[in-house]
Tab-separated table of C-alpha atoms and ligand atoms in Angstrom:
chain	number	residue	atom	x	y	z
J	654	MET	CA	-3.146	13.434	-16.632
J	655	LYS	CA	-2.898	14.678	-13.025
J	656	THR	CA	-5.554	15.124	-10.348
J	657	LYS	CA	-6.480	18.737	-9.619
J	658	ASN	CA	-5.620	19.059	-5.944
J	659	HIS	CA	-2.889	16.541	-5.125
J	660	ASP	CA	-0.846	16.138	-8.325
J	661	ALA	CA	-1.517	12.398	-8.575
J	662	ILE	CA	-1.210	10.671	-11.941
J	663	VAL	CA	-4.305	9.240	-13.627
J	664	LEU	CA	-3.671	7.109	-16.693
J	665	SER	CA	-7.329	6.920	-17.769
J	666	SER	CA	-8.371	8.305	-21.138
J	667	SER	CA	-10.542	11.417	-21.060
J	668	ASP	CA	-13.630	9.341	-21.975
J	669	GLU	CA	-12.908	6.972	-19.121
J	670	LYS	CA	-12.335	9.905	-16.789
J	671	LYS	CA	-15.728	11.310	-17.738
J	672	VAL	CA	-17.452	8.044	-16.801
J	673	PHE	CA	-15.471	7.825	-13.544
J	674	GLY	CA	-16.645	11.378	-12.798
J	675	GLN	CA	-20.261	10.333	-13.349
J	676	PHE	CA	-19.670	7.318	-11.099
J	677	ALA	CA	-18.278	9.599	-8.381
J	678	ASP	CA	-21.352	11.867	-8.740
J	679	CYS	CA	-23.644	8.831	-8.387
J	680	PHE	CA	-21.737	7.871	-5.239
J	681	LYS	CA	-21.916	11.342	-3.717
J	682	SER	CA	-25.602	11.751	-4.504
J	683	SER	CA	-26.537	8.186	-3.573
J	684	PRO	CA	-30.190	7.772	-2.505
J	685	LEU	CA	-29.184	4.873	-0.232
J	686	PRO	CA	-29.877	5.473	3.445
J	687	ASP	CA	-26.762	5.979	5.622
J	688	ASP	CA	-27.079	2.604	7.309
J	689	GLU	CA	-27.118	0.800	3.943
J	690	ILE	CA	-24.268	2.538	2.118
J	691	LEU	CA	-21.335	0.508	3.463
J	692	PRO	CA	-22.991	-2.922	3.133
J	693	ASN	CA	-23.719	-1.989	-0.506
J	694	ILE	CA	-20.300	-0.535	-1.329
J	695	GLY	CA	-19.915	-3.162	-4.087
J	696	LEU	CA	-22.391	-1.065	-6.069
J	697	PHE	CA	-19.594	1.408	-6.740
J	698	LEU	CA	-16.713	-0.982	-7.381
J	699	THR	CA	-15.560	-0.827	-10.981
J	700	SER	CA	-13.584	-3.675	-12.549
J	701	LYS	CA	-10.431	-1.559	-12.237
J	702	ASN	CA	-10.869	-0.942	-8.520
J	703	LEU	CA	-12.053	-4.465	-7.795
J	704	SER	CA	-8.999	-5.931	-9.555
J	705	ARG	CA	-6.680	-4.399	-6.952
J	706	ILE	CA	-8.739	-5.872	-4.148
J	707	LEU	CA	-8.664	-9.299	-5.788
J	708	PHE	CA	-4.888	-9.065	-6.145
J	709	PHE	CA	-4.433	-8.390	-2.444
J	710	TYR	CA	-6.876	-11.163	-1.596
J	711	GLU	CA	-4.579	-13.590	-3.450
J	712	ILE	CA	-1.485	-12.120	-1.798
J	713	TYR	CA	-3.022	-12.355	1.663
J	714	LYS	CA	-3.756	-16.051	1.129
J	715	LYS	CA	-0.060	-16.516	0.304
J	716	ILE	CA	1.110	-15.218	3.669
J	717	LEU	CA	-1.380	-17.120	5.816
J	718	ASP	CA	1.111	-19.804	6.793
J	719	THR	CA	3.991	-17.399	7.244
J	720	HIS	CA	4.893	-15.580	10.416
J	721	GLY	CA	5.471	-11.856	10.736
J	722	ILE	CA	4.089	-8.430	10.067
J	723	ILE	CA	2.750	-6.594	7.026
J	724	VAL	CA	4.400	-3.332	6.036
J	725	GLU	CA	3.316	-0.880	3.411
J	726	PHE	CA	5.786	1.640	2.035
J	727	GLY	CA	3.653	4.463	0.633
J	728	VAL	CA	0.189	4.569	2.170
J	729	ARG	CA	-1.437	7.708	0.801
J	730	TRP	CA	-5.207	7.530	1.532
J	731	GLY	CA	-4.660	4.108	3.105
J	732	GLN	CA	-6.983	1.903	1.086
J	733	THR	CA	-4.468	-0.967	0.991
J	734	LEU	CA	-3.816	-0.818	4.734
J	735	SER	CA	-7.540	-0.828	5.425
J	736	LEU	CA	-8.008	-3.740	3.048
J	737	MET	CA	-5.234	-5.655	4.834
J	738	SER	CA	-7.011	-5.066	8.112
J	739	SER	CA	-10.265	-6.476	6.684
J	740	LEU	CA	-8.455	-9.481	5.252
J	741	ARG	CA	-6.794	-10.131	8.604
J	742	GLY	CA	-10.250	-9.951	10.182
J	743	ILE	CA	-11.548	-12.557	7.740
J	744	PHE	CA	-8.627	-14.986	7.626
J	745	GLU	CA	-6.819	-14.757	10.947
J	746	PRO	CA	-8.749	-12.602	13.395
J	747	PHE	CA	-6.781	-13.878	16.384
J	748	ASN	CA	-3.310	-13.423	14.914
J	749	ARG	CA	-2.118	-10.623	17.134
J	750	HIS	CA	1.389	-10.894	15.656
J	751	ARG	CA	0.150	-9.867	12.212
J	752	LYS	CA	0.733	-6.191	12.828
J	753	ILE	CA	0.086	-3.848	9.908
J	754	VAL	CA	2.499	-0.925	9.667
J	755	GLY	CA	2.318	1.884	7.128
J	756	PHE	CA	5.025	4.425	6.290
J	757	ASP	CA	4.308	7.714	4.559
J	758	THR	CA	5.191	11.388	4.745
J	759	PHE	CA	1.444	12.102	4.427
J	760	GLU	CA	2.794	15.150	2.576
J	761	GLY	CA	3.527	13.523	-0.772
J	762	PHE	CA	6.766	12.546	-2.525
J	763	LYS	CA	10.010	13.291	-0.729
J	764	GLY	CA	13.454	12.609	-2.168
J	765	MET	CA	12.935	12.608	-5.927
J	766	ALA	CA	16.110	11.744	-7.812
J	767	GLN	CA	17.547	11.553	-11.311
J	768	GLU	CA	16.623	7.843	-11.384
J	769	ASP	CA	12.942	8.852	-11.394
J	770	GLY	CA	13.247	10.208	-14.928
J	771	GLU	CA	11.073	12.859	-16.523
J	772	LEU	CA	7.975	10.980	-17.654
J	773	CYS	CA	6.019	11.148	-14.418
J	774	ASN	CA	6.398	14.910	-14.356
J	775	CYS	CA	6.197	14.787	-10.566
J	776	LYS	CA	7.831	16.968	-7.955
J	777	GLU	CA	8.442	17.010	-4.222
J	778	GLY	CA	4.970	16.952	-2.657
J	779	SER	CA	3.184	15.195	-5.557
J	780	PHE	CA	0.610	12.629	-4.369
J	781	SER	CA	-0.009	14.606	-1.209
J	782	VAL	CA	-3.086	14.157	0.963
J	783	THR	CA	-5.178	16.607	2.946
J	784	SER	CA	-3.632	18.055	6.109
J	785	ASN	CA	-3.672	15.820	9.184
J	786	TYR	CA	-5.004	13.015	7.015
J	787	GLU	CA	-3.114	10.479	9.157
J	788	ASP	CA	-5.532	11.234	12.024
J	789	TYR	CA	-8.506	10.350	9.833
J	790	LEU	CA	-6.813	7.181	8.613
J	791	ASP	CA	-5.919	6.235	12.173
J	792	LYS	CA	-9.607	6.437	13.028
J	793	ILE	CA	-10.561	4.231	10.074
J	794	LEU	CA	-7.992	1.603	11.065
J	795	PHE	CA	-9.136	1.803	14.675
J	796	LEU	CA	-12.756	1.222	13.609
J	797	GLN	CA	-11.681	-1.684	11.400
J	798	GLU	CA	-10.170	-3.321	14.481
J	799	GLN	CA	-13.243	-2.697	16.605
J	800	LEU	CA	-15.289	-4.822	14.202
J	801	ASN	CA	-13.061	-7.871	14.658
J	802	PRO	CA	-11.942	-10.072	17.581
J	803	ILE	CA	-9.373	-8.873	20.150
J	804	PRO	CA	-10.009	-5.198	19.394
J	805	HIS	CA	-8.341	-4.166	22.667
J	806	LEU	CA	-4.944	-5.117	21.170
J	807	LYS	CA	-3.818	-2.462	18.721
J	808	LYS	CA	-2.382	-4.236	15.696
J	809	TYR	CA	-1.589	-1.356	13.349
J	810	GLU	CA	0.752	1.599	13.265
J	811	LEU	CA	1.114	4.620	11.018
J	812	VAL	CA	4.620	6.041	10.827
J	813	LYS	CA	4.710	9.588	9.513
J	814	GLY	CA	7.815	11.138	7.976
J	815	ASP	CA	10.484	10.606	5.367
J	816	ALA	CA	10.847	6.829	5.096
J	817	ARG	CA	14.589	7.141	4.506
J	818	LYS	CA	14.737	8.065	8.179
J	819	THR	CA	11.618	6.490	9.684
J	820	VAL	CA	12.052	2.921	8.373
J	821	PRO	CA	15.548	2.386	9.915
J	822	GLU	CA	14.337	4.136	13.078
J	823	TYR	CA	11.276	1.887	13.326
J	824	LEU	CA	13.349	-1.267	12.849
J	825	LYS	CA	15.865	-0.111	15.447
J	826	LYS	CA	13.015	0.434	17.874
J	827	HIS	CA	11.484	-2.950	16.959
J	828	PRO	CA	14.430	-5.322	16.464
J	829	GLU	CA	12.039	-8.282	16.855
J	830	THR	CA	10.418	-7.434	13.501
J	831	ILE	CA	10.004	-10.261	11.014
J	832	ILE	CA	8.425	-9.203	7.733
J	833	SER	CA	5.949	-11.555	6.169
J	834	LEU	CA	4.691	-9.121	3.534
J	835	ALA	CA	6.183	-5.836	2.330
J	836	ILE	CA	4.214	-3.712	-0.112
J	837	PHE	CA	6.288	-1.173	-2.026
J	838	ASP	CA	4.355	1.790	-3.332
J	839	PHE	CA	6.495	4.900	-2.819
J	840	ASP	CA	6.709	5.084	-6.631
J	841	ILE	CA	10.122	6.734	-6.464
J	842	TYR	CA	13.727	5.571	-6.221
J	843	SER	CA	15.325	6.985	-3.101
J	844	PRO	CA	12.869	5.950	-0.337
J	845	THR	CA	12.306	2.593	-2.088
J	846	LYS	CA	16.036	1.863	-2.090
J	847	SER	CA	16.401	2.931	1.569
J	848	ALA	CA	13.480	0.751	2.653
J	849	LEU	CA	14.772	-2.237	0.657
J	850	GLU	CA	18.156	-1.886	2.325
J	851	ALA	CA	16.727	-1.418	5.805
J	852	ILE	CA	14.421	-4.437	5.740
J	853	GLN	CA	16.973	-6.991	4.465
J	854	PRO	CA	17.847	-8.422	7.931
J	855	HIS	CA	14.116	-8.753	8.674
J	856	LEU	CA	13.269	-10.886	5.611
J	857	TYR	CA	13.376	-14.676	5.432
J	858	LYS	CA	12.690	-17.483	2.954
J	859	GLY	CA	9.011	-17.066	2.213
J	860	SER	CA	8.674	-13.316	2.804
J	861	VAL	CA	6.503	-11.832	0.064
J	862	LEU	CA	7.378	-8.490	-1.539
J	863	VAL	CA	4.796	-6.640	-3.628
J	864	PHE	CA	5.719	-3.858	-6.042
J	865	ASP	CA	3.333	-1.420	-7.678
J	866	GLU	CA	5.628	0.013	-10.332
J	867	LEU	CA	8.125	-2.573	-11.557
J	868	CYS	CA	8.959	-2.284	-15.243
J	869	ASP	CA	6.994	0.965	-15.328
J	870	ASP	CA	8.490	3.653	-17.546
J	871	VAL	CA	6.520	6.375	-15.784
J	872	PHE	CA	8.184	5.462	-12.471
J	873	PRO	CA	11.521	3.796	-13.362
J	874	GLY	CA	12.987	4.472	-9.907
J	875	GLU	CA	11.280	1.532	-8.207
J	876	THR	CA	12.827	-1.009	-10.595
J	877	ILE	CA	16.274	0.598	-10.339
J	878	ALA	CA	16.059	0.454	-6.537
J	879	LEU	CA	15.261	-3.269	-6.659
J	880	MET	CA	18.086	-3.924	-9.152
J	881	GLU	CA	20.599	-2.089	-6.976
J	882	THR	CA	19.627	-3.851	-3.768
J	883	ILE	CA	18.361	-7.425	-4.109
J	884	GLY	CA	19.087	-7.622	-7.869
J	885	LEU	CA	16.782	-9.221	-10.430
J	886	LYS	CA	18.730	-12.314	-11.437
J	887	ASN	CA	17.728	-14.596	-8.621
J	888	LEU	CA	14.133	-13.428	-8.349
J	889	ARG	CA	10.950	-14.853	-9.799
J	890	ILE	CA	8.828	-11.762	-10.383
J	891	LYS	CA	5.251	-12.869	-10.796
J	892	ARG	CA	1.843	-11.373	-11.345
J	893	TYR	CA	-1.819	-12.256	-11.377
J	894	PRO	CA	-3.857	-11.834	-14.552
J	895	MET	CA	-6.343	-9.390	-13.047
J	896	THR	CA	-3.902	-6.505	-12.619
J	897	SER	CA	-1.273	-5.308	-15.049
J	898	ARG	CA	0.787	-3.078	-12.794
J	899	ILE	CA	1.262	-4.946	-9.534
J	900	SER	CA	3.800	-7.730	-9.229
J	901	TYR	CA	5.183	-9.814	-6.403
J	902	LEU	CA	7.993	-12.128	-5.480
J	903	GLU	CA	8.819	-14.533	-2.705
J	904	ILE	CA	12.250	-14.557	-1.115
J	905	GLU	CA	13.756	-17.986	-1.791
F	1141	SAM	C1	1.160	6.063	-5.007
F	1141	SAM	S1	1.076	6.637	-3.379
F	1141	SAM	C2	0.696	5.216	-2.409
F	1141	SAM	C3	-0.680	4.610	-2.701
F	1141	SAM	C4	-1.152	3.563	-1.729
F	1141	SAM	N1	-0.213	2.481	-1.570
F	1141	SAM	C5	-2.499	2.979	-2.091
F	1141	SAM	O1	-2.700	1.784	-1.917
F	1141	SAM	O2	-3.384	3.715	-2.514
F	1141	SAM	C6	2.777	6.965	-3.012
F	1141	SAM	C7	2.996	7.441	-1.589
F	1141	SAM	O3	4.386	7.407	-1.275
F	1141	SAM	C8	4.648	8.449	-0.342
F	1141	SAM	N2	6.078	8.801	-0.321
F	1141	SAM	C9	6.855	9.199	-1.368
F	1141	SAM	N3	8.092	9.474	-0.937
F	1141	SAM	C10	8.143	9.211	0.395
F	1141	SAM	C11	9.163	9.257	1.393
F	1141	SAM	N4	10.407	9.676	1.129
F	1141	SAM	N5	8.840	8.888	2.661
F	1141	SAM	C12	7.570	8.478	2.966
F	1141	SAM	N6	6.572	8.419	2.060
F	1141	SAM	C13	6.840	8.781	0.790
F	1141	SAM	C14	3.760	9.594	-0.819
F	1141	SAM	O4	3.499	10.507	0.216
F	1141	SAM	C15	2.506	8.868	-1.334
F	1141	SAM	O5	1.491	8.871	-0.360
């Protein structure tokens, strides 16, 4: 099933979708006063949504004693980037080196290839966002920083454009980059492969890589990209029990 406006895939059953719709209505028509909505946001967290947060909580703890930045490949509405910013605020509010950098076209998929198969039924532009969404997300990430120590030092960056071009460009501009955590969520083969190739010199023993679609028949391209770059043989691909789709590995 796809979402109406942005061609994003939803794997929920129609019954589940109905309940999610009712949940969304409850959220939109919430009787909570404005100044109590955010502190009570847990009211609207379903087990499915909470599981993703718990996964990233575990992953963040893994990188605490490692040096370097966090990158996300495929940002979309930016929930993971925002979550990373909150986790940085909780665990290491003074770590100004823990920059968080997100790459996205902010115009949906770009560079679909044969390796992406037919099952996802996606096209160029699937998983798009609203126009100029990056400005809204920039504001959210700015506000996140204002609520934590050293807010005068900007510690995030959004890089708009086709990642096959922007990732190498970014790394050329920032040759000092060391990657502590890379989150792969482009879903598709070509930008995933380009990003995997580009970041190799910036990884080290202990870098953590997270993948959203490994071993996923709907999006086979991500697995193929990993096989063709780092290769599977020498990797320990692990997961946490609370999420079925996200996996991670540490460079050894
Ligand atoms: C599944 S969404 C990412 C979801 C996000 N990580 C989250 O936590 O909600 C996939 C994203 O990859 C982006 N994308 C796909 N191909 C791209 C490319 N060639 N360059 C940059 N971004 C791309 C899409 O625009 C889309 O926003």
